[in-house]
Amino acid sequence: MDTTIRSRSEQAERQTLSPYAVCAADSRGRRHPTDPCDIRTDFARDRDRILHCKSFRRLKHKTQVFLSPKGDHYRTRLTHTLEVSQIARTVARGLRLNEDLTEAIALGHDLGHTPFGHAGERALNEVCPAGFRHYLQSVRVVDFLEKDGRGLNLTYEVRNGIACHTKGVRAKTLEGQLVRYADRIAYINHDIEDAITAGILQENELPYDSVAVLGRGKNQRITTLVRSLLENSGARIWMGEEVYTAYQRLHQFMFDVVYTDPVAKKEESKAEQLIITLYKHFVSDPDALSPRYQQLADRWGLDRAVCDYLSGMTDDYAVQLFERLYVPQFWHGE
């Protein structure tokens, strides 16, 4: 009889989780079989692997909406990730889904995001022949790039949730489907708050028909959206029709007013050109890549290896590299 702490946790999951939840003991496993941990379930182990990896730490210096903001209170890709995780765990707990699986997916969902947010993603998608999508790159990070190419060797359920957290095919688990909603709830509300902080939006400019349903202020809106998920989800994750319609109106408003605002986006074309220029530089001169990325090029092709290199950069590192390659350095001799 297995009497480890992990086995007791697995037994507790079977006794307490919803029939729609995924128990860690029922995972479809890892790409490379490994001995189980005596203390943690497989999903808890995945969460810890993501939390301690280099790609997770780099998120603190990657753009969310405003490029390299100088104020202390704007979101970065890291703070966005933490807010997604908090919202997702709250809903998972209320629905009795697997919190460890939910948190692992949430913490890993943006590991493959580029510097300069979606501007960097658009640039790589434009120039790379095979295209570029940050959610697929996030899976590539955990499979092949982390730990010097060994990857994090995560479970199928976490990898599937990361790959399906945005558009297209729904995740196979309710935990993965939940993270997709939590991502939307987080970014629409913190982007509103950041836009107000930046002075490009006022709270009273938000569409009245959305505010009337969701509430005024970030806390009210998040509470309404979370409550709607809790009250309407069962065999699938879903919001009530009225709340979801109000969310969609608010989302469209943000795209029309904030996400295309010339103040918020005035530097994005420069960021895109910077990424495109760096991409072309390394594709035309593969020897300029480090040995690690040259090995990736041998295995996956040069275009993909260059995308791996650029997408892993922070905003500051990409700018510094561009300056080193293309901006003349002044002579400092005696």
Coordinates of C-alpha atoms in Angstrom, one line a residue:
M1 CA 0.0 0.0 0.0
D2 CA 1.3 3.4 -1.0
T3 CA 1.4 5.6 2.1
T4 CA 3.3 8.6 0.7
I5 CA 2.1 12.2 1.1
R6 CA 1.5 12.2 -2.6
S7 CA -0.8 9.1 -2.5
R8 CA -2.8 10.7 0.4
S9 CA -3.2 13.8 -1.7
E10 CA -4.4 11.8 -4.6
Q11 CA -6.9 10.0 -2.5
A12 CA -8.2 13.3 -1.1
E13 CA -8.7 14.5 -4.7
R14 CA -10.8 11.4 -5.5
Q15 CA -13.0 12.1 -2.4
T16 CA -13.4 15.8 -2.8
L17 CA -13.2 16.9 -6.4
S18 CA -16.1 17.2 -8.9
P19 CA -16.7 14.3 -11.2
Y20 CA -15.8 16.7 -14.0
A21 CA -12.4 17.4 -12.5
V22 CA -9.1 15.6 -13.5
C23 CA -7.5 13.8 -10.6
A24 CA -3.7 13.8 -10.8
A25 CA -3.6 10.0 -10.5
D26 CA -5.6 9.8 -13.8
S27 CA -3.2 12.0 -15.8
R28 CA -2.3 10.7 -19.2
G29 CA 1.3 11.1 -18.2
R30 CA 4.5 12.8 -19.4
R31 CA 6.3 12.7 -22.7
H32 CA 9.2 11.0 -20.8
P33 CA 8.1 8.7 -18.0
T34 CA 9.7 9.5 -14.7
D35 CA 9.4 8.3 -11.1
P36 CA 6.7 10.0 -9.1
C37 CA 7.4 12.4 -6.3
D38 CA 6.8 11.2 -2.7
I39 CA 5.4 14.6 -1.7
R40 CA 3.6 16.2 -4.7
T41 CA 1.1 15.1 -7.1
D42 CA 2.1 15.2 -10.8
F43 CA 0.1 18.5 -11.3
A44 CA 1.6 20.1 -8.3
R45 CA 5.0 19.1 -9.5
D46 CA 4.3 20.7 -12.9
R47 CA 3.2 23.9 -11.2
D48 CA 6.5 24.0 -9.3
R49 CA 8.6 23.3 -12.4
I50 CA 7.0 26.2 -14.2
L51 CA 7.3 28.5 -11.2
H52 CA 11.1 27.9 -10.9
C53 CA 12.0 28.0 -14.6
K54 CA 13.9 30.8 -16.3
S55 CA 11.2 31.6 -18.8
F56 CA 8.8 32.4 -15.9
R57 CA 11.2 34.8 -14.4
R58 CA 11.7 36.6 -17.7
L59 CA 8.0 37.5 -17.8
K60 CA 8.6 40.3 -15.4
H61 CA 10.4 42.2 -18.1
K62 CA 8.0 41.6 -21.0
T63 CA 5.3 43.9 -22.1
Q64 CA 1.6 43.3 -21.4
V65 CA 0.0 46.3 -23.1
F66 CA 2.2 49.3 -22.6
L67 CA 5.7 48.9 -23.9
S68 CA 8.3 48.9 -21.1
P69 CA 6.3 51.2 -18.9
K70 CA 8.3 53.4 -16.5
G71 CA 5.6 53.6 -13.8
D72 CA 5.6 51.0 -11.1
H73 CA 1.9 50.2 -11.3
Y74 CA 1.5 49.0 -14.9
R75 CA 1.1 45.3 -15.6
T76 CA 3.9 43.2 -17.1
R77 CA 3.5 39.8 -18.5
L78 CA 4.4 38.4 -15.1
T79 CA 1.8 40.3 -13.1
H80 CA -0.8 39.4 -15.8
T81 CA 0.1 35.7 -15.3
L82 CA -0.3 35.9 -11.6
E83 CA -3.7 37.6 -11.9
V84 CA -4.9 34.9 -14.3
S85 CA -3.7 32.3 -11.8
Q86 CA -5.6 33.9 -8.9
I87 CA -8.8 34.2 -10.8
A88 CA -8.6 30.7 -12.2
R89 CA -7.9 29.2 -8.8
T90 CA -10.8 31.0 -7.3
V91 CA -13.2 29.5 -9.9
A92 CA -11.6 26.1 -9.7
R93 CA -12.1 26.0 -6.0
G94 CA -15.7 27.0 -6.3
L95 CA -16.4 24.3 -9.0
R96 CA -14.3 21.7 -7.1
L97 CA -11.9 21.3 -10.1
N98 CA -8.2 20.5 -9.7
E99 CA -6.5 23.6 -8.4
D100 CA -3.0 22.3 -9.0
L101 CA -3.7 21.6 -12.6
T102 CA -5.5 24.9 -13.1
E103 CA -2.6 26.8 -11.5
A104 CA 0.0 25.0 -13.6
I105 CA -1.8 25.9 -16.8
A106 CA -2.3 29.5 -15.8
L107 CA 1.3 30.0 -14.7
G108 CA 2.6 28.5 -17.9
H109 CA 0.2 29.9 -20.5
D110 CA 2.4 32.8 -21.6
L111 CA 5.9 31.4 -21.2
G112 CA 6.4 31.6 -25.0
H113 CA 5.3 35.2 -25.3
T114 CA 7.6 37.6 -27.2
P115 CA 9.1 40.8 -26.1
F116 CA 6.9 43.8 -26.8
G117 CA 3.7 41.8 -26.3
H118 CA 1.5 41.2 -29.3
A119 CA 3.6 43.6 -31.4
G120 CA 6.5 41.2 -31.2
E121 CA 4.2 38.3 -31.9
R122 CA 2.8 39.9 -35.0
A123 CA 6.3 40.7 -36.2
L124 CA 7.5 37.1 -35.9
N125 CA 4.3 35.7 -37.4
E126 CA 4.9 38.0 -40.4
V127 CA 8.5 37.0 -41.1
C128 CA 8.7 33.4 -40.1
P129 CA 7.6 31.1 -43.0
A130 CA 5.9 28.7 -40.6
G131 CA 4.2 31.5 -38.6
F132 CA 4.4 32.2 -34.9
R133 CA 1.8 31.9 -32.2
H134 CA 2.7 32.6 -28.6
Y135 CA 0.5 29.8 -27.2
L136 CA 2.2 27.2 -29.3
Q137 CA 5.6 28.7 -28.5
S138 CA 4.7 28.3 -24.8
V139 CA 4.4 24.5 -25.3
R140 CA 7.6 24.5 -27.2
V141 CA 9.3 26.3 -24.3
V142 CA 8.2 23.6 -21.8
D143 CA 8.9 20.7 -24.2
F144 CA 12.2 21.6 -25.8
L145 CA 13.7 24.9 -24.7
E146 CA 13.8 25.0 -20.9
K147 CA 16.6 23.4 -18.9
D148 CA 19.1 23.6 -21.7
G149 CA 16.9 21.8 -24.2
R150 CA 15.7 19.0 -21.8
G151 CA 12.4 20.7 -21.3
L152 CA 10.2 20.6 -18.2
N153 CA 8.6 17.3 -19.1
L154 CA 5.1 18.3 -18.1
T155 CA 2.0 16.2 -18.0
Y156 CA -0.3 16.0 -21.1
E157 CA -3.1 17.9 -19.3
V158 CA -0.9 20.9 -18.5
R159 CA 0.6 21.1 -22.0
N160 CA -2.9 20.8 -23.6
G161 CA -4.2 23.6 -21.4
I162 CA -1.3 25.9 -22.3
A163 CA -1.7 25.1 -26.1
C164 CA -5.5 25.8 -26.0
H165 CA -5.6 28.8 -23.7
T166 CA -6.6 31.4 -26.3
K167 CA -8.3 30.7 -29.7
G168 CA -9.2 27.7 -31.6
V169 CA -9.7 24.2 -30.2
R170 CA -10.9 24.0 -26.6
A171 CA -8.8 22.3 -24.0
K172 CA -9.6 18.7 -23.2
T173 CA -10.0 19.4 -19.5
L174 CA -12.4 21.8 -17.7
E175 CA -9.3 23.2 -15.9
G176 CA -7.8 24.2 -19.2
Q177 CA -11.1 25.7 -20.5
L178 CA -11.3 27.6 -17.2
V179 CA -7.9 29.2 -17.7
R180 CA -9.0 30.5 -21.1
Y181 CA -11.8 32.4 -19.4
A182 CA -9.6 33.6 -16.5
D183 CA -7.1 35.0 -19.0
R184 CA -9.9 37.0 -20.6
I185 CA -11.3 38.2 -17.3
A186 CA -7.9 39.3 -16.1
Y187 CA -6.6 41.1 -19.1
I188 CA -9.8 43.0 -20.0
N189 CA -10.0 44.4 -16.4
H190 CA -6.3 45.1 -15.7
D191 CA -6.0 46.7 -19.2
I192 CA -8.9 49.1 -18.3
E193 CA -7.1 50.0 -15.0
D194 CA -3.8 50.5 -16.8
A195 CA -5.4 52.6 -19.5
I196 CA -7.0 54.8 -16.8
T197 CA -3.6 55.1 -15.1
A198 CA -2.1 56.2 -18.4
G199 CA -4.7 58.9 -18.9
I200 CA -6.1 57.5 -22.1
L201 CA -9.4 56.3 -20.6
Q202 CA -11.8 57.4 -17.9
E203 CA -14.0 55.0 -16.0
N204 CA -17.2 57.0 -17.1
E205 CA -16.3 56.3 -20.8
L206 CA -16.9 52.6 -20.5
P207 CA -20.0 51.5 -22.4
Y208 CA -23.1 51.9 -20.2
D209 CA -24.8 48.7 -21.2
S210 CA -21.7 46.7 -20.1
V211 CA -21.2 48.6 -16.9
A212 CA -24.9 48.2 -16.0
V213 CA -24.5 44.4 -16.0
L214 CA -20.9 43.9 -14.9
G215 CA -20.5 46.8 -12.4
R216 CA -18.3 49.8 -12.0
G217 CA -14.7 49.3 -11.0
K218 CA -12.4 46.4 -11.5
N219 CA -13.4 44.5 -8.4
Q220 CA -17.1 44.6 -9.2
R221 CA -16.5 43.5 -12.8
I222 CA -14.3 40.6 -11.8
T223 CA -16.7 39.5 -9.1
T224 CA -19.6 39.5 -11.5
L225 CA -17.7 37.5 -14.2
V226 CA -16.4 35.0 -11.7
R227 CA -19.8 34.5 -10.1
S228 CA -21.3 34.0 -13.5
L229 CA -18.8 31.2 -14.2
L230 CA -19.5 29.6 -10.9
E231 CA -23.3 29.7 -11.4
N232 CA -23.4 28.5 -15.0
S233 CA -20.6 26.0 -15.3
G234 CA -21.0 22.2 -14.9
A235 CA -20.0 19.8 -17.6
R236 CA -18.5 22.7 -19.4
I237 CA -17.2 26.2 -18.4
W238 CA -19.7 28.8 -19.3
M239 CA -21.0 32.3 -18.4
G240 CA -24.6 33.4 -18.3
E241 CA -25.7 34.9 -21.6
E242 CA -26.4 38.4 -20.2
V243 CA -23.0 38.6 -18.5
Y244 CA -21.1 37.1 -21.5
T245 CA -22.8 39.6 -23.9
A246 CA -21.8 42.5 -21.6
Y247 CA -18.2 41.2 -21.5
Q248 CA -18.1 41.0 -25.3
R249 CA -19.3 44.6 -25.6
L250 CA -16.6 45.7 -23.2
H251 CA -14.0 43.7 -25.0
Q252 CA -15.0 45.3 -28.4
F253 CA -14.9 48.7 -26.8
M254 CA -11.3 48.1 -25.6
F255 CA -10.2 47.1 -29.0
D256 CA -11.9 50.1 -30.6
V257 CA -10.7 52.7 -28.0
V258 CA -7.6 51.4 -26.1
Y259 CA -5.8 48.6 -28.0
T260 CA -5.6 50.9 -31.1
D261 CA -5.0 54.1 -29.2
P262 CA -2.2 56.1 -30.8
V263 CA -0.8 57.0 -27.4
A264 CA -0.7 53.4 -26.1
K265 CA 0.5 52.1 -29.4
K266 CA 2.7 54.8 -30.8
E267 CA 5.9 52.8 -30.3
E268 CA 4.6 49.4 -31.5
S269 CA 5.6 49.9 -35.1
K270 CA 9.2 50.6 -33.9
A271 CA 9.1 47.4 -31.8
E272 CA 7.9 45.4 -34.8
Q273 CA 10.6 46.7 -37.0
L274 CA 13.2 46.0 -34.3
I275 CA 12.1 42.3 -34.1
I276 CA 12.0 41.9 -37.9
T277 CA 15.4 43.4 -38.2
L278 CA 16.9 41.1 -35.6
Y279 CA 15.2 38.1 -37.2
K280 CA 16.6 38.9 -40.6
H281 CA 20.1 39.5 -39.1
F282 CA 20.3 36.1 -37.6
V283 CA 18.7 34.3 -40.5
S284 CA 21.3 35.9 -42.8
D285 CA 24.2 35.2 -40.4
P286 CA 23.5 31.9 -38.5
D287 CA 27.0 31.9 -37.1
A288 CA 26.0 34.9 -35.0
L289 CA 23.8 32.6 -33.0
S290 CA 25.1 31.0 -29.8
P291 CA 26.1 27.2 -30.1
R292 CA 22.9 26.3 -28.3
Y293 CA 20.7 28.0 -30.9
Q294 CA 22.8 26.6 -33.8
Q295 CA 22.0 23.2 -32.4
L296 CA 18.3 24.0 -32.4
A297 CA 18.7 25.2 -36.0
D298 CA 20.2 21.9 -37.0
R299 CA 17.3 20.0 -35.4
W300 CA 14.3 22.3 -36.2
G301 CA 15.5 24.6 -38.9
L302 CA 17.0 28.1 -38.8
D303 CA 13.8 30.1 -38.9
R304 CA 12.4 28.2 -35.9
A305 CA 15.7 28.5 -33.9
V306 CA 15.8 32.3 -34.5
C307 CA 12.1 32.6 -33.4
D308 CA 13.1 30.6 -30.2
Y309 CA 15.9 33.0 -29.6
L310 CA 14.0 36.2 -30.2
S311 CA 10.8 35.2 -28.4
G312 CA 12.7 34.3 -25.3
M313 CA 14.1 37.8 -25.0
T314 CA 12.9 40.5 -22.6
D315 CA 12.0 43.9 -23.9
D316 CA 15.3 45.4 -22.6
Y317 CA 17.5 42.7 -23.9
A318 CA 16.0 43.0 -27.4
V319 CA 16.6 46.7 -27.4
Q320 CA 20.2 46.4 -26.1
L321 CA 21.0 43.7 -28.7
F322 CA 19.6 45.9 -31.5
E323 CA 21.7 48.8 -30.2
R324 CA 24.8 46.7 -30.1
L325 CA 24.3 45.5 -33.6
Y326 CA 23.0 48.6 -35.4
V327 CA 23.7 51.8 -33.3
P328 CA 27.2 53.2 -33.6
Q329 CA 29.2 53.1 -30.4
F330 CA 31.1 56.3 -29.5
W331 CA 34.8 56.1 -29.0
H332 CA 35.9 56.4 -25.4
G333 CA 39.7 56.3 -25.8
E334 CA 42.0 58.5 -23.8

